[in-house]
Coordinates of C-alpha atoms in Angstrom, one line a residue:
M1 CA 50.0 91.6 76.3
L2 CA 52.7 89.9 74.4
A3 CA 51.7 86.4 75.6
E4 CA 48.0 87.1 74.7
A5 CA 49.1 88.4 71.2
G6 CA 51.1 85.2 70.7
L7 CA 48.2 83.0 71.7
A8 CA 45.8 85.0 69.5
A9 CA 48.2 84.5 66.5
L10 CA 48.1 80.8 67.2
W11 CA 44.3 80.6 67.2
L12 CA 44.1 82.7 64.0
A13 CA 46.7 80.4 62.3
A14 CA 44.7 77.3 63.4
A15 CA 41.6 78.9 61.9
L16 CA 43.3 79.6 58.6
A17 CA 44.7 76.1 58.5
T18 CA 41.1 74.9 58.8
L19 CA 40.0 77.3 56.1
Q20 CA 42.9 76.2 53.9
L21 CA 42.0 72.5 54.3
L22 CA 38.3 73.1 53.5
M23 CA 39.1 75.3 50.5
A24 CA 41.4 72.6 49.1
A25 CA 38.8 69.9 49.6
V26 CA 36.1 71.9 47.9
A27 CA 38.3 72.8 45.0
L28 CA 39.3 69.2 44.4
R29 CA 35.7 68.0 44.7
R30 CA 34.2 70.5 42.4
G31 CA 37.2 71.1 40.1
D32 CA 37.2 74.8 40.9
D33 CA 40.2 76.9 40.3
A34 CA 40.8 77.8 43.9
L35 CA 44.6 78.0 43.8
V36 CA 44.5 81.8 43.7
A37 CA 42.6 81.8 47.0
V38 CA 44.5 78.9 48.7
R39 CA 48.0 80.4 48.2
P40 CA 47.4 83.6 50.3
V41 CA 45.7 81.7 53.1
A42 CA 48.8 79.4 53.4
I43 CA 51.1 82.4 53.3
V44 CA 49.2 84.3 56.0
Q45 CA 49.0 81.2 58.2
G46 CA 52.8 80.9 58.1
A47 CA 53.2 84.6 58.9
L48 CA 50.9 84.2 62.0
A49 CA 53.0 81.2 63.2
I50 CA 56.1 83.4 62.9
V51 CA 54.3 86.1 65.0
A52 CA 53.5 83.6 67.7
M53 CA 57.1 82.4 67.9
A54 CA 58.3 86.0 68.0
M55 CA 56.0 86.8 70.9
L56 CA 57.4 83.8 72.8
I57 CA 60.9 84.9 72.2
A58 CA 59.9 88.4 73.4
V59 CA 58.5 87.2 76.7
F60 CA 61.7 85.2 77.3
W61 CA 63.8 88.2 76.4
R62 CA 61.9 90.4 78.9
S63 CA 62.0 87.6 81.6
D64 CA 58.2 87.9 82.0
M65 CA 57.8 85.5 84.9
S66 CA 54.0 85.8 84.7
V67 CA 54.3 83.4 81.8
A68 CA 54.5 79.8 83.2
L69 CA 57.0 78.7 80.6
V70 CA 59.4 81.5 81.3
A71 CA 59.2 81.0 85.0
A72 CA 60.0 77.3 84.6
N73 CA 62.8 77.6 82.1
S74 CA 64.5 80.9 82.4
H75 CA 66.1 83.3 85.0
S76 CA 66.7 87.0 84.9
A77 CA 70.4 86.5 85.4
K78 CA 70.8 84.3 82.3
P79 CA 72.9 85.8 79.4
W80 CA 70.7 87.1 76.6
L81 CA 71.6 84.3 74.2
Y82 CA 70.2 81.7 76.6
K83 CA 67.1 83.8 77.2
V84 CA 66.4 83.8 73.5
A85 CA 67.4 80.2 72.8
G86 CA 65.7 79.1 76.0
A87 CA 62.4 79.9 74.2
W88 CA 62.8 76.5 72.5
G89 CA 64.8 74.8 75.1
N90 CA 61.7 73.2 76.6
H91 CA 58.7 71.1 75.4
E92 CA 56.1 73.8 74.7
G93 CA 58.6 76.3 73.1
S94 CA 60.2 73.6 71.0
M95 CA 56.8 72.5 69.7
L96 CA 55.9 76.1 68.8
L97 CA 59.2 76.3 66.9
W98 CA 58.2 73.0 65.2
V99 CA 54.8 74.4 64.2
T100 CA 56.3 77.7 63.1
I101 CA 58.7 76.0 60.7
L102 CA 55.8 73.9 59.6
G103 CA 53.7 77.0 58.8
M104 CA 56.7 78.6 57.1
A105 CA 57.2 75.5 54.9
G106 CA 53.6 75.5 53.8
G107 CA 53.7 79.3 53.1
A108 CA 56.9 78.8 51.1
V109 CA 55.3 76.1 49.0
A110 CA 52.4 78.4 48.3
L111 CA 54.7 81.4 47.6
F112 CA 57.3 79.8 45.4
E113 CA 56.1 76.5 43.9
R114 CA 55.2 77.0 40.2
R115 CA 56.0 73.7 38.6
L116 CA 53.2 71.5 40.0
A117 CA 49.9 71.2 38.2
E118 CA 47.3 73.3 39.9
P119 CA 45.1 70.4 41.2
T120 CA 48.2 68.7 42.6
L121 CA 49.4 71.8 44.3
V122 CA 45.9 72.4 45.8
A123 CA 46.0 68.9 47.2
T124 CA 49.5 69.4 48.5
L125 CA 48.5 72.6 50.4
G126 CA 45.5 70.8 51.7
A127 CA 47.6 68.0 53.1
Q128 CA 50.0 70.5 54.6
A129 CA 47.1 72.3 56.3
L130 CA 45.9 69.0 57.7
I131 CA 49.3 68.4 59.3
A132 CA 49.4 71.9 60.7
L133 CA 45.9 71.7 62.1
G134 CA 46.7 68.7 64.2
F135 CA 49.8 70.4 65.7
Y136 CA 48.0 73.6 66.3
A137 CA 45.4 71.6 68.3
F138 CA 48.2 69.9 70.2
L139 CA 49.7 73.3 71.2
L140 CA 46.4 75.0 72.0
F141 CA 44.8 72.2 74.0
A142 CA 47.7 70.2 75.4
S143 CA 50.9 72.4 75.4
N144 CA 50.0 76.1 75.6
P145 CA 53.3 78.0 75.6
F146 CA 51.6 81.2 76.7
A147 CA 49.8 80.1 79.9
R148 CA 50.0 82.7 82.7
L149 CA 51.0 82.3 86.3
D150 CA 49.1 84.1 89.1
P151 CA 50.8 85.2 91.2
A152 CA 54.0 85.5 89.2
P153 CA 57.2 84.4 91.0
L154 CA 60.0 86.9 91.6
D155 CA 62.4 84.9 89.4
G156 CA 62.5 81.8 87.3
A157 CA 63.8 78.3 88.0
G158 CA 66.5 78.6 85.3
L159 CA 67.4 76.8 82.2
N160 CA 68.9 73.2 82.3
P161 CA 72.7 73.8 82.5
L162 CA 73.4 71.3 79.8
L163 CA 71.4 73.5 77.4
Q164 CA 73.3 76.7 78.4
D165 CA 75.5 76.5 75.4
P166 CA 75.6 78.3 72.0
G167 CA 74.7 75.0 70.5
L168 CA 71.1 75.5 71.7
A169 CA 70.8 78.5 69.3
F170 CA 71.8 76.5 66.3
H171 CA 71.1 72.8 66.7
P172 CA 67.3 72.6 67.4
P173 CA 66.3 75.1 64.6
T174 CA 68.3 73.3 62.0
L175 CA 67.2 69.9 63.1
Y176 CA 63.6 70.9 63.2
A177 CA 63.9 72.5 59.7
G178 CA 64.9 69.1 58.5
Y179 CA 62.2 67.2 60.4
V180 CA 59.4 69.6 59.4
G181 CA 60.8 70.0 55.9
L182 CA 60.0 66.3 55.3
S183 CA 56.4 67.2 55.9
V184 CA 56.5 69.0 52.5
A185 CA 57.7 65.8 50.8
F186 CA 54.9 63.9 52.5
S187 CA 52.3 66.5 51.4
F188 CA 53.7 66.4 47.8
A189 CA 53.3 62.6 47.9
V190 CA 49.7 62.8 49.3
G191 CA 48.8 65.5 46.7
A192 CA 50.2 63.4 43.8
L193 CA 48.3 60.3 45.0
V194 CA 45.0 62.2 45.4
T195 CA 45.3 63.6 41.8
R196 CA 47.0 60.6 40.3
D197 CA 49.9 62.8 39.2
V198 CA 53.0 60.7 40.1
G199 CA 55.5 61.5 37.4
R200 CA 58.6 63.4 36.4
D201 CA 57.0 66.8 36.9
F202 CA 55.9 65.9 40.4
A203 CA 59.5 64.6 41.2
R204 CA 61.2 67.7 39.8
A205 CA 58.9 69.9 41.9
M206 CA 59.5 67.9 45.1
R207 CA 63.2 67.4 44.7
P208 CA 64.4 70.8 45.9
W209 CA 62.2 70.6 49.0
V210 CA 63.6 67.1 49.9
L211 CA 67.1 68.4 49.3
G212 CA 66.5 71.4 51.5
A213 CA 65.2 69.3 54.3
W214 CA 68.1 66.8 53.9
I215 CA 70.6 69.7 54.1
F216 CA 69.2 71.0 57.4
L217 CA 68.9 67.5 58.8
T218 CA 72.6 66.9 58.0
L219 CA 73.6 70.2 59.6
G220 CA 71.4 69.5 62.7
I221 CA 72.8 66.0 63.3
T222 CA 76.4 67.2 62.7
A223 CA 76.0 70.1 65.1
G224 CA 74.2 68.0 67.7
S225 CA 76.9 65.4 67.6
Y226 CA 79.6 67.9 68.2
W227 CA 77.6 69.7 70.9
A228 CA 77.0 66.4 72.8
Y229 CA 80.7 65.5 72.3
Y230 CA 82.1 68.5 74.0
E231 CA 79.3 69.2 76.5
L232 CA 78.6 65.8 78.1
G233 CA 82.2 65.1 78.9
W234 CA 82.3 61.4 78.0
G235 CA 84.6 61.9 75.0
G236 CA 82.2 60.2 72.5
W237 CA 80.5 61.6 69.4
W238 CA 77.6 59.1 69.1
F239 CA 76.1 56.9 71.8
W240 CA 73.2 55.3 69.9
D241 CA 71.0 57.0 72.4
P242 CA 67.3 56.5 71.4
V243 CA 66.9 60.3 70.8
E244 CA 70.0 60.4 68.7
N245 CA 68.5 57.5 66.7
A246 CA 65.3 59.6 66.4
S247 CA 67.2 62.1 64.3
L248 CA 69.2 59.5 62.4
M249 CA 66.2 57.6 61.2
P250 CA 64.6 60.5 59.2
W251 CA 68.0 61.3 57.7
L252 CA 68.4 57.7 56.5
A253 CA 64.9 57.7 55.0
A254 CA 65.5 61.2 53.5
T255 CA 68.8 60.1 51.9
A256 CA 67.0 57.2 50.3
L257 CA 64.2 59.5 49.2
L258 CA 66.6 62.0 47.7
H259 CA 68.2 59.3 45.5
S260 CA 64.9 57.9 44.5
V261 CA 63.3 61.2 43.6
T262 CA 66.4 61.9 41.5
V263 CA 65.8 58.7 39.4
L264 CA 62.2 59.7 39.0
A265 CA 63.0 63.2 38.0
T266 CA 65.7 62.4 35.5
R267 CA 64.8 58.9 34.2
D268 CA 61.1 58.5 35.1
G269 CA 61.7 55.4 37.2
L270 CA 60.9 54.3 40.8
R271 CA 57.5 56.0 41.0
A272 CA 55.8 54.0 43.7
W273 CA 59.1 53.6 45.6
T274 CA 59.5 57.4 45.7
V275 CA 56.0 58.0 47.0
M276 CA 56.5 55.3 49.7
L277 CA 59.8 56.8 50.8
A278 CA 58.2 60.2 51.2
V279 CA 55.7 58.7 53.6
V280 CA 58.3 56.7 55.4
A281 CA 60.6 59.7 55.8
F282 CA 57.9 61.8 57.5
S283 CA 56.8 58.8 59.5
M284 CA 60.3 58.7 61.0
S285 CA 60.1 62.4 61.7
M286 CA 56.8 61.9 63.5
L287 CA 58.1 58.9 65.4
G288 CA 61.1 60.9 66.6
T289 CA 58.8 63.6 67.8
F290 CA 56.8 61.0 69.7
L291 CA 59.8 59.4 71.3
V292 CA 61.3 62.7 72.5
R293 CA 58.0 64.0 73.9
S294 CA 56.1 61.0 75.2
G295 CA 58.0 60.6 78.5
I296 CA 58.8 56.9 77.7
L297 CA 62.5 57.6 77.2
T298 CA 65.2 58.5 79.8
S299 CA 67.7 60.6 77.9
V300 CA 69.5 63.9 78.3
H301 CA 68.0 64.8 74.9
A302 CA 64.4 64.0 75.7
F303 CA 61.7 66.3 77.1
A304 CA 60.2 64.6 80.2
V305 CA 56.5 65.5 79.7
D306 CA 53.1 64.1 80.6
P307 CA 52.6 60.8 78.8
R308 CA 49.2 62.0 77.8
R309 CA 50.8 64.5 75.5
G310 CA 52.7 61.6 74.0
A311 CA 49.4 59.9 73.4
F312 CA 48.2 63.0 71.6
I313 CA 51.2 62.8 69.2
L314 CA 50.7 59.1 68.8
V315 CA 47.1 59.7 67.6
L316 CA 48.4 62.3 65.1
L317 CA 51.0 59.8 63.9
A318 CA 48.4 57.1 63.4
L319 CA 46.1 59.6 61.7
Y320 CA 48.6 61.0 59.2
I321 CA 50.7 58.0 58.5
G322 CA 47.9 55.5 58.7
G323 CA 45.8 57.7 56.3
A324 CA 48.7 58.2 53.9
L325 CA 49.5 54.4 53.8
T326 CA 45.8 53.7 53.2
L327 CA 45.7 56.2 50.4
F328 CA 48.9 54.7 49.0
A329 CA 47.4 51.2 49.1
A330 CA 44.2 52.5 47.4
R331 CA 46.0 54.4 44.6
V332 CA 49.2 52.4 44.1
G333 CA 47.5 50.5 41.3
T334 CA 47.0 53.8 39.4
V335 CA 50.7 54.7 39.6
R336 CA 52.0 53.7 36.2
Q337 CA 55.2 51.8 35.9
G338 CA 58.2 54.0 35.1
T339 CA 61.0 53.5 32.6
M340 CA 62.7 50.1 33.0
F341 CA 66.5 49.8 33.4
D342 CA 69.1 47.0 33.7
P343 CA 70.4 45.9 37.1
V344 CA 73.9 47.0 36.1
S345 CA 73.2 50.7 35.6
R346 CA 73.2 53.9 37.7
E347 CA 69.5 53.4 38.4
G348 CA 70.3 49.9 39.6
G349 CA 73.1 51.2 41.8
L350 CA 70.7 53.7 43.4
V351 CA 68.1 51.0 44.0
A352 CA 70.8 49.0 45.8
N353 CA 71.8 52.1 47.7
N354 CA 68.2 52.6 48.8
L355 CA 67.7 49.0 49.8
L356 CA 70.8 49.1 52.0
L357 CA 69.8 52.4 53.6
S358 CA 66.4 50.8 54.3
V359 CA 68.1 47.9 56.0
I360 CA 70.1 50.2 58.2
L361 CA 67.0 52.2 59.0
G362 CA 65.2 48.9 60.0
I363 CA 68.1 47.9 62.2
V364 CA 68.1 51.3 64.0
L365 CA 64.3 51.3 64.3
I366 CA 64.2 47.8 65.8
G367 CA 67.1 48.5 68.2
T368 CA 65.4 51.7 69.3
L369 CA 61.9 50.4 69.8
Y370 CA 62.6 46.8 71.0
P371 CA 63.5 47.9 74.6
L372 CA 60.3 49.9 74.8
V373 CA 58.2 47.0 73.6
A374 CA 60.0 44.7 76.0
A375 CA 59.4 47.1 78.9
G376 CA 55.7 47.0 78.1
F377 CA 55.8 43.3 78.9
G378 CA 57.8 43.8 82.1
V379 CA 61.2 42.9 80.7
Q380 CA 63.9 45.5 81.3
L381 CA 66.8 45.5 78.8
S382 CA 69.0 47.9 76.9
V383 CA 70.2 47.9 73.3
G384 CA 73.5 49.9 73.0
P385 CA 76.5 50.5 70.8
P386 CA 77.6 46.8 70.6
F387 CA 74.3 45.8 68.9
F388 CA 74.2 48.8 66.5
N389 CA 77.9 48.6 65.6
K390 CA 77.8 44.8 64.9
A391 CA 74.4 44.9 63.1
A392 CA 74.6 48.1 61.1
G393 CA 78.4 48.2 60.6
P394 CA 78.7 45.5 58.0
V395 CA 75.7 46.9 56.1
A396 CA 77.2 50.4 56.2
L397 CA 80.4 49.0 54.7
A398 CA 78.4 47.4 51.9
L399 CA 76.6 50.7 51.4
V400 CA 80.0 52.4 50.9
V401 CA 80.9 49.9 48.2
V402 CA 77.7 50.6 46.3
M403 CA 78.1 54.4 46.9
A404 CA 81.6 54.2 45.4
A405 CA 80.3 52.2 42.4
G406 CA 77.4 54.6 41.7
P407 CA 79.2 57.5 40.0
L408 CA 81.1 55.0 37.8
L409 CA 77.9 53.6 36.3
H410 CA 76.0 54.8 33.2
W411 CA 72.3 55.4 33.1
R412 CA 69.9 52.7 31.9
R413 CA 72.4 50.1 30.9
D414 CA 76.1 49.3 31.5
N415 CA 78.6 46.6 31.1
V416 CA 80.2 44.8 34.1
Q417 CA 83.6 44.6 32.6
A418 CA 83.6 48.3 31.7
V419 CA 82.6 49.2 35.2
I420 CA 85.4 47.1 36.7
V421 CA 87.9 48.9 34.4
R422 CA 86.5 52.3 35.5
A423 CA 86.8 51.2 39.2
T424 CA 90.5 50.3 38.8
W425 CA 91.8 53.4 40.7
P426 CA 89.3 53.3 43.6
I427 CA 89.9 49.6 44.0
A428 CA 93.7 50.1 43.9
A429 CA 93.5 52.9 46.4
A430 CA 91.4 50.9 48.8
A431 CA 93.7 47.9 48.5
F432 CA 96.8 50.1 49.1
A433 CA 95.2 51.6 52.2
F434 CA 94.3 48.2 53.5
A435 CA 97.9 46.9 53.0
A436 CA 99.5 50.0 54.5
L437 CA 97.3 49.7 57.6
V438 CA 98.0 46.0 58.1
V439 CA 101.7 46.5 57.8
F440 CA 102.3 49.9 59.5
A441 CA 99.4 50.5 61.9
M442 CA 98.9 49.0 65.3
P443 CA 96.5 46.1 65.4
I444 CA 93.0 47.5 64.9
G445 CA 89.6 46.0 64.7
V446 CA 88.2 44.6 61.5
L447 CA 85.5 47.3 61.1
P448 CA 87.9 50.3 61.5
L449 CA 90.4 48.6 59.1
L450 CA 87.7 48.0 56.4
G451 CA 86.2 51.5 57.1
L452 CA 89.5 53.3 56.5
S453 CA 90.2 51.2 53.4
L454 CA 86.8 51.7 51.9
A455 CA 86.8 55.4 52.8
T456 CA 90.0 55.8 50.7
G457 CA 88.4 54.0 47.8
L458 CA 85.2 56.1 48.1
A459 CA 87.1 59.3 48.1
I460 CA 88.7 58.4 44.8
A461 CA 85.4 57.2 43.3
S462 CA 83.6 60.3 44.5
V463 CA 85.6 62.5 42.1
A464 CA 85.0 60.2 39.1
P465 CA 82.3 62.4 37.6
L466 CA 85.0 65.1 37.2
W467 CA 87.4 62.9 35.3
G468 CA 88.0 64.2 31.8
R469 CA 85.6 67.1 32.1
N470 CA 86.0 70.8 31.7
L471 CA 85.8 71.8 35.3
R472 CA 84.8 75.3 34.5
R473 CA 81.7 74.0 32.7
T474 CA 80.8 71.3 35.1
P475 CA 77.2 71.8 36.4
L476 CA 77.0 73.0 39.9
F477 CA 74.8 70.0 40.9
T478 CA 77.5 67.7 39.8
W479 CA 80.0 69.5 42.0
G480 CA 77.5 69.1 44.8
M481 CA 77.2 65.3 44.3
V482 CA 81.0 65.0 44.3
I483 CA 81.5 67.1 47.4
A484 CA 78.6 65.3 49.3
H485 CA 80.0 61.8 48.5
L486 CA 83.5 63.0 49.4
G487 CA 82.1 64.3 52.7
I488 CA 80.8 60.8 53.5
A489 CA 84.3 59.4 52.8
V490 CA 85.9 62.0 55.1
S491 CA 83.4 61.4 57.9
M492 CA 83.8 57.6 57.6
A493 CA 87.6 58.0 57.9
G494 CA 87.2 60.1 61.0
M495 CA 84.9 57.5 62.6
A496 CA 87.3 54.7 61.8
C497 CA 90.2 56.6 63.2
D498 CA 88.4 57.4 66.4
A499 CA 87.5 53.7 66.8
A500 CA 91.0 52.5 65.9
F501 CA 93.5 54.9 67.4
T502 CA 91.9 56.7 70.4
T503 CA 93.9 56.3 73.6
E504 CA 92.4 57.1 77.0
R505 CA 94.0 57.9 80.4
L506 CA 92.1 58.0 83.7
I507 CA 94.3 59.2 86.6
A508 CA 94.3 61.2 89.8
L509 CA 97.1 63.9 90.1
R510 CA 98.3 66.4 92.7
P511 CA 99.2 69.9 91.5
G512 CA 102.6 69.7 89.8
E513 CA 102.3 66.0 88.8
A514 CA 102.3 64.9 85.2
T515 CA 101.1 62.0 83.1
R516 CA 101.2 60.9 79.4
V517 CA 98.4 60.2 76.9
G518 CA 99.3 59.5 73.3
P519 CA 102.1 61.8 72.3
F520 CA 101.4 64.4 75.0
R521 CA 102.8 65.1 78.5
V522 CA 100.1 66.6 80.6
T523 CA 100.9 68.4 83.9
L524 CA 98.3 69.5 86.4
D525 CA 99.8 73.0 87.0
G526 CA 97.2 74.2 89.5
L527 CA 93.5 74.9 90.3
S528 CA 91.6 78.1 90.8
P529 CA 88.1 79.3 91.4
R530 CA 86.0 81.0 88.8
V531 CA 82.7 82.8 89.3
E532 CA 80.2 84.0 86.6
D533 CA 76.7 85.4 86.8
N534 CA 74.9 82.1 87.1
W535 CA 77.6 79.5 87.9
S536 CA 80.9 79.0 89.8
A537 CA 83.6 76.6 89.0
V538 CA 86.9 74.9 90.0
Q539 CA 89.1 75.4 87.0
A540 CA 92.2 73.3 86.4
R541 CA 95.2 74.6 84.5
L542 CA 96.8 71.9 82.4
K543 CA 100.2 72.3 80.7
V544 CA 100.3 70.2 77.6
E545 CA 103.6 69.5 75.8
R546 CA 104.3 67.7 72.5
D547 CA 107.5 67.8 70.5
G548 CA 108.6 71.0 72.2
T549 CA 105.3 72.8 71.7
K550 CA 103.5 73.9 74.8
R551 CA 99.9 75.0 75.3
E552 CA 97.4 75.3 78.2
L553 CA 94.0 73.9 78.7
F554 CA 91.4 74.8 81.3
P555 CA 88.8 72.1 82.1
Q556 CA 86.2 73.0 84.7
S557 CA 83.9 71.4 87.3
R558 CA 80.9 73.8 87.4
V559 CA 78.1 74.4 89.9
F560 CA 75.0 76.2 88.6
T561 CA 72.7 78.0 91.0
D562 CA 69.5 78.0 89.0
P563 CA 68.7 75.2 88.9
P564 CA 71.3 73.7 91.3
T565 CA 73.4 71.4 89.1
M566 CA 77.0 70.2 88.7
T567 CA 78.5 69.7 85.3
S568 CA 81.9 69.0 83.8
E569 CA 83.1 71.3 81.1
S570 CA 85.7 69.7 78.9
A571 CA 88.7 71.6 77.5
I572 CA 89.8 70.5 74.0
A573 CA 93.0 71.2 72.0
T574 CA 92.2 70.9 68.3
L575 CA 95.2 70.1 66.2
T576 CA 95.7 69.3 62.6
D577 CA 96.0 65.6 63.3
G578 CA 93.3 65.2 66.0
Q579 CA 92.1 66.5 69.4
L580 CA 93.3 66.2 73.0
Y581 CA 90.1 66.0 75.1
T582 CA 90.4 66.7 78.8
V583 CA 87.9 66.5 81.7
L584 CA 88.3 67.5 85.3
G585 CA 86.7 65.2 87.9
A586 CA 86.3 65.4 91.6
A587 CA 88.9 65.6 94.4
D588 CA 89.6 62.3 96.1
G589 CA 90.2 63.7 99.6
H590 CA 94.0 63.2 99.5
G591 CA 95.0 66.3 97.6
R592 CA 94.5 64.7 94.2
W593 CA 92.1 65.5 91.4
Q594 CA 90.7 63.1 88.9
L595 CA 91.5 63.7 85.3
R596 CA 90.2 61.9 82.2
L597 CA 92.2 62.4 79.1
W598 CA 91.7 61.2 75.5
W599 CA 93.9 61.6 72.4
K600 CA 91.7 61.2 69.4
P601 CA 93.6 61.2 66.1
F602 CA 91.7 62.7 63.2
V603 CA 88.4 62.8 65.0
T604 CA 87.6 66.2 63.6
L605 CA 87.2 64.6 60.2
I606 CA 83.8 63.3 61.4
W607 CA 82.3 66.8 61.6
L608 CA 84.3 68.2 58.6
G609 CA 82.8 65.4 56.6
G610 CA 79.3 66.4 57.8
V611 CA 79.8 70.0 56.8
L612 CA 81.1 68.8 53.3
V613 CA 78.0 66.7 52.9
A614 CA 75.7 69.7 53.7
L615 CA 77.8 71.9 51.4
G616 CA 77.5 69.4 48.6
G617 CA 73.7 69.4 49.1
A618 CA 73.6 73.2 49.1
L619 CA 75.5 73.4 45.8
S620 CA 73.2 70.7 44.3
L621 CA 70.2 72.7 45.4
I622 CA 71.5 75.9 43.9
G623 CA 72.4 74.1 40.7
R624 CA 68.9 72.6 40.5
L625 CA 67.1 75.8 41.2
R626 CA 69.3 77.8 38.7
P627 CA 70.0 75.2 36.0
R628 CA 70.5 77.7 33.1
R629 CA 73.2 79.8 34.7
R630 CA 76.9 79.0 34.4
P631 CA 78.2 77.4 37.5
A632 CA 79.5 79.7 40.2
V633 CA 82.4 77.4 40.6
E634 CA 84.1 79.2 37.8
A635 CA 85.0 82.0 40.2
W636 CA 86.9 79.5 42.4
L637 CA 89.1 78.0 39.6

């Protein structure tokens, strides 16, 4: 009965979404005060979506093989973590998670939002109900997660071995919270256009929701990058895979939106730009959903499903985004011009920042979609890292320069000479790093050289808002901005170090033989079998020596039984100055085993920076939500 209860909850949630939409439309048409009625409908709708997701998790937990989704994606021998997380490790379950977060977001807006004018909030909840209704229809008519099997199989086919990792429990929920969180920004923008209420109050109400979605997107992308890095065994942290790009594009748009909504909330500028970016950000989220679920991509990250389902999502994308753009075109003339500012000002710096982010977004979008369009005309081609690095790399470096200058600028109006004086220390730091790398480092590429130099300058510029201030009285959102920008500098330094200093060794060794990679001597000490509940493995024992310090690593070549799959499980030694990454390959038939070894200096800075960026966003969110309280940072100083 759990599956039937979950399906019933979905139908009731869809009915309430319909009711919520109709109530909002009637209230806006007649001018009725329907907010008191709309709020509880949205809250109950979100609660029913949670019930449906809970029922799906329950049937996976119980290994109910009479549910088709469980039989196709689970097995009774799976550890409990993968049974639970396996509920969203497939197309239907992940879409239910998507819809659940969507319902929760709408319910949270209804429950907590008190700053918007009532008509605008009614319109916002109506827009959110329209989005939810489309996806409820998609689940109920094209992707039912509760469909039954008769007769039920004795056991299931098992979960994809690449997904049998703790990352499955963390990465999709955080990423989806970011994806779907952007729907709230979209609904805010639609609501404000409907009621012609685009102003500072609208921006102040929307900003925490944008910031929350951006934090989750940052965490989701960071976690997904590290998961792919250690799980896929190729030693890379970003491959410019189309599905990876599908998560990056909403983040780029959300970052631009976050800066734009800040200008609107604090200085009453960039009104039309803010609304457009809210539409674009959710458009990228919808596009990513389409790419992953349409079946048009071949990727380890994609769900290979019936293309007809992709067509359903494409129709929803056209309906929502086309409708929003039509509304924007019809109402943009009613959006009054905000406060003007000089090009040399913090607002001007944020505009330049947004333009560069938009250029990078355009590059990623074109590089992702062009092969798909070409394939439609019978031309097979691939667009990979060389294109993205060469096209987006220089723009990203220019973005770093603008980002470093931003905190040094004053609002409304500034003086170029005064800005140059304030930038003395960041410029000097970047120049010193550049000279030191040229003189003392091995020959490295131009992009890594400039990346490390500019990351140094950005790190110094990031703390500029703290210069000369009483740190105990500095607002929490200022600390958040500092830490987030510092996190970008840290991540950038890690990326540049990985590109500049990584050394790789591919070799075949017999037990007892040794090789060198970077500063390490690695010995294949032996091999042994290992057997677990749902997989068996050949496990290598590697003895690693560096400057008299010894440690052991145990990479594996695994064979999973359900479904039958072979995978390579990397073993990684994480040190203060980098990671030694090891992968065991196959035997060559002559008593030797293939080993692939990488020494990656300071590569961990990539993910440390991502965590710092999310932490900075969280501090800013807390500071914005509790502006009258003394900053909690006092306890740290």
